CSV table of C-alpha atoms in Angstrom, one decimal:
chain,number,residue,atom,x,y,z
A,131,GLY,CA,101.5,-153.4,-178.5
A,132,ASP,CA,99.5,-154.8,-175.7
A,133,SER,CA,96.2,-156.3,-176.1
A,134,VAL,CA,93.5,-158.1,-174.5
A,135,THR,CA,91.2,-160.5,-175.9
A,136,GLN,CA,87.6,-161.1,-174.1
A,137,MET,CA,85.3,-164.0,-174.6
A,138,GLU,CA,82.8,-162.6,-177.1
A,139,GLY,CA,79.0,-161.9,-175.5
A,140,PRO,CA,76.3,-162.0,-174.9
A,141,VAL,CA,76.4,-164.8,-171.9
A,142,THR,CA,73.1,-165.5,-170.6
A,143,LEU,CA,72.8,-167.6,-167.6
A,144,SER,CA,70.3,-169.2,-165.2
A,145,GLU,CA,70.4,-167.9,-161.5
A,146,GLU,CA,73.2,-170.0,-159.6
A,147,ALA,CA,74.8,-171.5,-162.8
A,148,PHE,CA,78.6,-171.1,-163.0
A,149,LEU,CA,80.0,-168.6,-164.4
A,150,THR,CA,83.3,-168.0,-166.8
A,151,ILE,CA,84.6,-165.1,-169.1
A,152,ASN,CA,87.7,-165.9,-170.7
A,153,CYS,CA,90.3,-163.3,-170.7
A,154,THR,CA,93.6,-163.4,-172.5
A,155,TYR,CA,96.5,-160.9,-172.7
A,156,THR,CA,99.6,-159.7,-174.9
A,157,ALA,CA,101.9,-157.7,-173.1
A,158,THR,CA,105.7,-157.4,-172.4
A,159,GLY,CA,106.9,-158.0,-168.7
A,160,TYR,CA,104.9,-158.1,-166.0
A,161,PRO,CA,101.2,-156.0,-166.2
A,162,SER,CA,98.7,-155.5,-163.6
A,163,LEU,CA,95.4,-156.9,-164.5
A,164,PHE,CA,92.1,-156.2,-163.6
A,165,TRP,CA,88.3,-156.8,-164.1
A,166,TYR,CA,86.2,-153.9,-163.8
A,167,VAL,CA,82.2,-154.2,-164.3
A,168,GLN,CA,79.8,-151.9,-165.5
A,169,TYR,CA,75.8,-151.9,-164.8
A,170,PRO,CA,73.3,-150.4,-167.1
A,171,GLY,CA,73.6,-146.6,-167.3
A,172,GLU,CA,76.7,-146.2,-164.6
A,173,GLY,CA,80.4,-145.6,-164.8
A,174,LEU,CA,82.9,-148.7,-164.5
A,175,GLN,CA,83.8,-150.2,-160.9
A,176,LEU,CA,86.8,-152.0,-160.3
A,177,LEU,CA,85.6,-155.7,-159.7
A,178,LEU,CA,89.5,-157.3,-158.7
A,179,LYS,CA,93.2,-156.8,-159.6
A,180,ALA,CA,96.2,-159.3,-159.7
A,181,THR,CA,99.5,-157.4,-159.9
A,182,LYS,CA,101.8,-160.8,-160.4
A,183,ALA,CA,101.8,-164.2,-161.5
A,184,ASP,CA,99.9,-166.7,-159.6
A,185,ASP,CA,98.0,-163.9,-157.7
A,186,LYS,CA,94.4,-164.8,-157.5
A,187,GLY,CA,92.1,-161.3,-157.1
A,188,SER,CA,88.6,-161.9,-155.7
A,189,ASN,CA,85.8,-159.9,-155.0
A,190,LYS,CA,81.8,-160.7,-153.8
A,191,GLY,CA,82.2,-164.3,-155.0
A,192,PHE,CA,84.1,-163.3,-158.2
A,193,GLU,CA,87.5,-164.8,-158.6
A,194,ALA,CA,90.6,-164.5,-161.5
A,195,THR,CA,94.0,-166.2,-161.4
A,196,TYR,CA,96.9,-164.4,-162.9
A,197,ARG,CA,97.9,-167.3,-165.2
A,198,LYS,CA,101.7,-165.8,-166.5
A,199,GLU,CA,102.3,-169.3,-168.4
A,200,THR,CA,98.6,-169.0,-170.2
A,201,THR,CA,98.8,-165.1,-170.4
A,202,SER,CA,95.2,-165.4,-169.0
A,203,PHE,CA,92.9,-163.9,-166.3
A,204,HIS,CA,89.4,-165.5,-166.8
A,205,LEU,CA,86.8,-164.4,-164.4
A,206,GLU,CA,84.7,-167.2,-162.3
A,207,LYS,CA,81.9,-166.9,-159.8
A,208,GLY,CA,80.5,-170.3,-158.7
A,209,SER,CA,76.9,-169.2,-158.3
A,210,VAL,CA,75.2,-165.7,-160.6
A,211,GLN,CA,72.9,-163.9,-159.5
A,212,VAL,CA,70.7,-161.7,-161.3
A,213,SER,CA,72.2,-158.9,-159.9
A,214,ASP,CA,75.2,-159.9,-161.5
A,215,SER,CA,73.9,-158.8,-164.9
A,216,ALA,CA,76.2,-156.0,-166.4
A,217,VAL,CA,79.3,-155.9,-168.8
A,218,TYR,CA,82.6,-157.0,-167.7
A,219,PHE,CA,85.9,-155.9,-168.8
A,220,CYS,CA,89.2,-157.6,-168.7
A,221,ALA,CA,91.9,-154.7,-168.5
A,222,LEU,CA,95.8,-154.3,-168.2
A,223,SER,CA,98.1,-152.1,-167.0
A,224,PRO,CA,102.1,-152.1,-167.5
A,225,PRO,CA,104.7,-152.3,-164.9
A,226,PRO,CA,105.6,-148.8,-163.1
A,227,TRP,CA,109.1,-149.3,-164.4
A,228,GLU,CA,107.9,-149.6,-168.0
A,229,GLY,CA,107.0,-145.6,-167.9
A,230,SER,CA,103.3,-145.9,-169.2
A,231,ASN,CA,101.8,-147.1,-166.0
A,232,TYR,CA,98.7,-144.8,-166.0
A,233,LYS,CA,97.2,-146.4,-169.0
A,234,LEU,CA,94.8,-149.4,-169.0
A,235,THR,CA,94.4,-151.4,-172.2
A,236,PHE,CA,90.8,-152.8,-172.1
A,237,GLY,CA,89.2,-155.9,-173.7
A,238,LYS,CA,86.0,-155.3,-175.7
A,239,GLY,CA,83.5,-156.2,-172.8
A,240,THR,CA,81.3,-159.1,-171.9
A,241,LEU,CA,77.7,-158.7,-171.4
A,242,LEU,CA,76.1,-160.8,-168.8
A,243,THR,CA,72.6,-161.5,-168.6
A,244,VAL,CA,71.4,-163.6,-165.6
A,245,ASN,CA,67.6,-164.9,-165.3
A,246,PRO,CA,65.7,-166.0,-162.7
B,274,ASP,CA,83.3,-141.1,-149.6
B,275,ALA,CA,86.2,-140.2,-151.7
B,276,MET,CA,84.5,-140.4,-155.0
B,277,VAL,CA,84.8,-139.2,-158.6
B,278,ILE,CA,81.7,-136.7,-159.5
B,279,GLN,CA,80.2,-136.0,-163.1
B,280,ASN,CA,78.1,-133.4,-164.2
B,281,PRO,CA,75.4,-133.7,-165.8
B,282,ARG,CA,74.8,-137.0,-165.9
B,283,TYR,CA,72.5,-136.5,-169.3
B,284,GLN,CA,73.5,-133.6,-171.4
B,285,VAL,CA,71.5,-132.6,-174.8
B,286,THR,CA,72.9,-130.5,-177.4
B,287,GLN,CA,72.5,-129.3,-180.8
B,288,PHE,CA,74.8,-130.2,-183.8
B,289,GLY,CA,77.4,-127.9,-183.7
B,290,LYS,CA,77.0,-126.2,-180.4
B,291,PRO,CA,79.8,-126.3,-177.8
B,292,VAL,CA,79.3,-128.5,-174.9
B,293,THR,CA,81.2,-128.8,-171.6
B,294,LEU,CA,81.3,-131.6,-169.3
B,295,SER,CA,82.6,-131.3,-166.2
B,296,CYS,CA,84.5,-134.0,-163.3
B,297,SER,CA,85.4,-133.4,-160.0
B,298,GLN,CA,87.3,-135.8,-157.5
B,299,THR,CA,87.8,-135.7,-153.6
B,300,LEU,CA,90.7,-138.7,-154.0
B,301,ASN,CA,93.3,-136.1,-154.5
B,302,HIS,CA,94.6,-138.1,-157.2
B,303,ASN,CA,97.3,-136.7,-159.5
B,304,VAL,CA,96.1,-138.4,-163.0
B,305,MET,CA,93.0,-137.5,-164.7
B,306,TYR,CA,91.3,-139.6,-167.5
B,307,TRP,CA,88.7,-138.6,-170.0
B,308,TYR,CA,87.0,-141.8,-172.1
B,309,GLN,CA,84.6,-142.0,-174.7
B,310,GLN,CA,82.1,-145.0,-174.5
B,311,LYS,CA,79.8,-145.9,-177.5
B,312,SER,CA,77.2,-148.4,-177.3
B,313,SER,CA,78.3,-151.9,-176.6
B,314,GLN,CA,82.1,-151.1,-176.9
B,315,ALA,CA,85.1,-150.5,-174.6
B,316,PRO,CA,86.1,-147.2,-173.2
B,317,LYS,CA,88.5,-145.1,-175.5
B,318,LEU,CA,90.8,-143.1,-173.8
B,319,LEU,CA,90.8,-139.6,-175.4
B,320,PHE,CA,93.3,-137.7,-173.3
B,321,HIS,CA,94.8,-137.5,-169.3
B,322,TYR,CA,96.2,-135.0,-167.4
B,323,TYR,CA,99.4,-136.3,-165.5
B,324,ASP,CA,99.5,-133.6,-162.7
B,325,LYS,CA,99.1,-130.3,-165.2
B,326,ASP,CA,100.6,-132.3,-167.9
B,327,PHE,CA,98.4,-132.8,-170.6
B,328,ASN,CA,98.9,-135.7,-173.2
B,329,ASN,CA,96.6,-136.0,-176.0
B,330,GLU,CA,96.0,-139.7,-177.8
B,331,ALA,CA,97.1,-139.5,-181.3
B,332,ASP,CA,93.4,-140.5,-182.5
B,333,THR,CA,91.7,-138.1,-180.9
B,334,PRO,CA,90.0,-135.3,-182.8
B,335,ASP,CA,90.9,-131.8,-182.6
B,336,ASN,CA,87.3,-131.2,-181.8
B,337,PHE,CA,88.1,-132.5,-178.1
B,338,GLN,CA,89.6,-130.4,-175.7
B,339,SER,CA,90.2,-130.1,-171.9
B,340,ARG,CA,91.0,-128.1,-168.9
B,341,ARG,CA,92.1,-129.1,-165.7
B,342,PRO,CA,92.5,-125.7,-163.7
B,343,ASN,CA,93.3,-127.7,-160.1
B,344,THR,CA,93.7,-130.9,-158.8
B,345,SER,CA,90.0,-131.7,-158.3
B,346,PHE,CA,88.5,-130.4,-161.4
B,347,CYS,CA,88.7,-131.2,-165.0
B,348,PHE,CA,86.8,-130.3,-168.0
B,349,LEU,CA,85.8,-132.0,-171.2
B,350,ASP,CA,85.0,-129.3,-174.1
B,351,ILE,CA,83.2,-130.3,-177.4
B,352,ARG,CA,83.6,-127.6,-179.8
B,353,SER,CA,81.5,-128.4,-182.2
B,354,PRO,CA,79.7,-131.9,-181.7
B,355,GLY,CA,78.7,-133.9,-184.6
B,356,LEU,CA,76.0,-136.9,-184.3
B,357,GLY,CA,78.9,-139.0,-184.0
B,358,ASP,CA,80.1,-137.7,-181.1
B,359,ALA,CA,77.1,-138.8,-179.1
B,360,ALA,CA,78.6,-141.2,-176.4
B,361,MET,CA,78.9,-142.0,-172.8
B,362,TYR,CA,81.7,-140.0,-171.3
B,363,LEU,CA,83.8,-141.2,-168.5
B,364,CYS,CA,85.9,-139.4,-165.8
B,365,ALA,CA,88.5,-141.7,-164.2
B,366,THR,CA,91.6,-140.9,-161.5
B,367,SER,CA,94.3,-142.9,-160.8
B,368,ALA,CA,97.6,-141.9,-158.3
B,369,THR,CA,101.0,-142.6,-160.1
B,370,SER,CA,102.4,-143.3,-156.1
B,371,GLY,CA,100.5,-146.6,-156.3
B,372,LEU,CA,102.2,-149.7,-157.8
B,373,TYR,CA,99.6,-150.4,-160.2
B,374,ASN,CA,97.5,-148.1,-162.0
B,375,GLU,CA,93.9,-149.0,-160.3
B,376,GLN,CA,91.4,-146.0,-162.0
B,377,PHE,CA,88.6,-144.9,-160.3
B,378,PHE,CA,85.4,-144.1,-162.4
B,379,GLY,CA,82.5,-141.5,-162.2
B,380,PRO,CA,79.1,-142.4,-163.2
B,381,GLY,CA,80.0,-140.7,-166.8
B,382,THR,CA,77.8,-138.1,-168.4
B,383,ARG,CA,75.6,-139.5,-171.6
B,384,LEU,CA,75.6,-136.9,-174.4
B,385,THR,CA,72.7,-136.6,-177.2
B,386,VAL,CA,73.3,-134.6,-180.3
B,387,LEU,CA,70.4,-134.0,-182.0
């Protein structure tokens, strides 16, 4: 079945440091890939997405590129802020023609703490 | 703004006392989901409604049930809450008319079982 493996946390960085959170996946075909962010005590918010190979998703300074050859979707940000402290989830969804498009498979999440 | 609303945000119940959590949406999405999220874990899908069709996950305990009276509302009923059911419960929606499954999440209801 489909699976997502994320870098184990927690990750602690100083403000303005470079961030990478690794994500690799196992799936058949061409899934859509997502990064969700969860701030303390809140629900999940979609941070960015990519729906086909070589697509780059970007939002709020975060980027991730869909790499089919390495089955990866690593999250990066050039300069993190204290307000980026949250849990980050990598997720995938099968393509519509596979008939189970409605389900998300999540990684275990990575807690990021950014110190001033 | 179109959104997913969950009430209450915090719910305290007693061991074995039935409790209902509610979710409403203004997105007019045809799919609604309920997830359970325990501390430091990923959300775990309990079940979802595809329009009116209910789809239970194989490992969801019988103690958990759901109702969807119309497109906008969905309820999670926990018939006899145990201490292990204390968690954050997340409602989400999506539209199958899209090319990919972007799910929109509510803020969650944190359930405490005493």
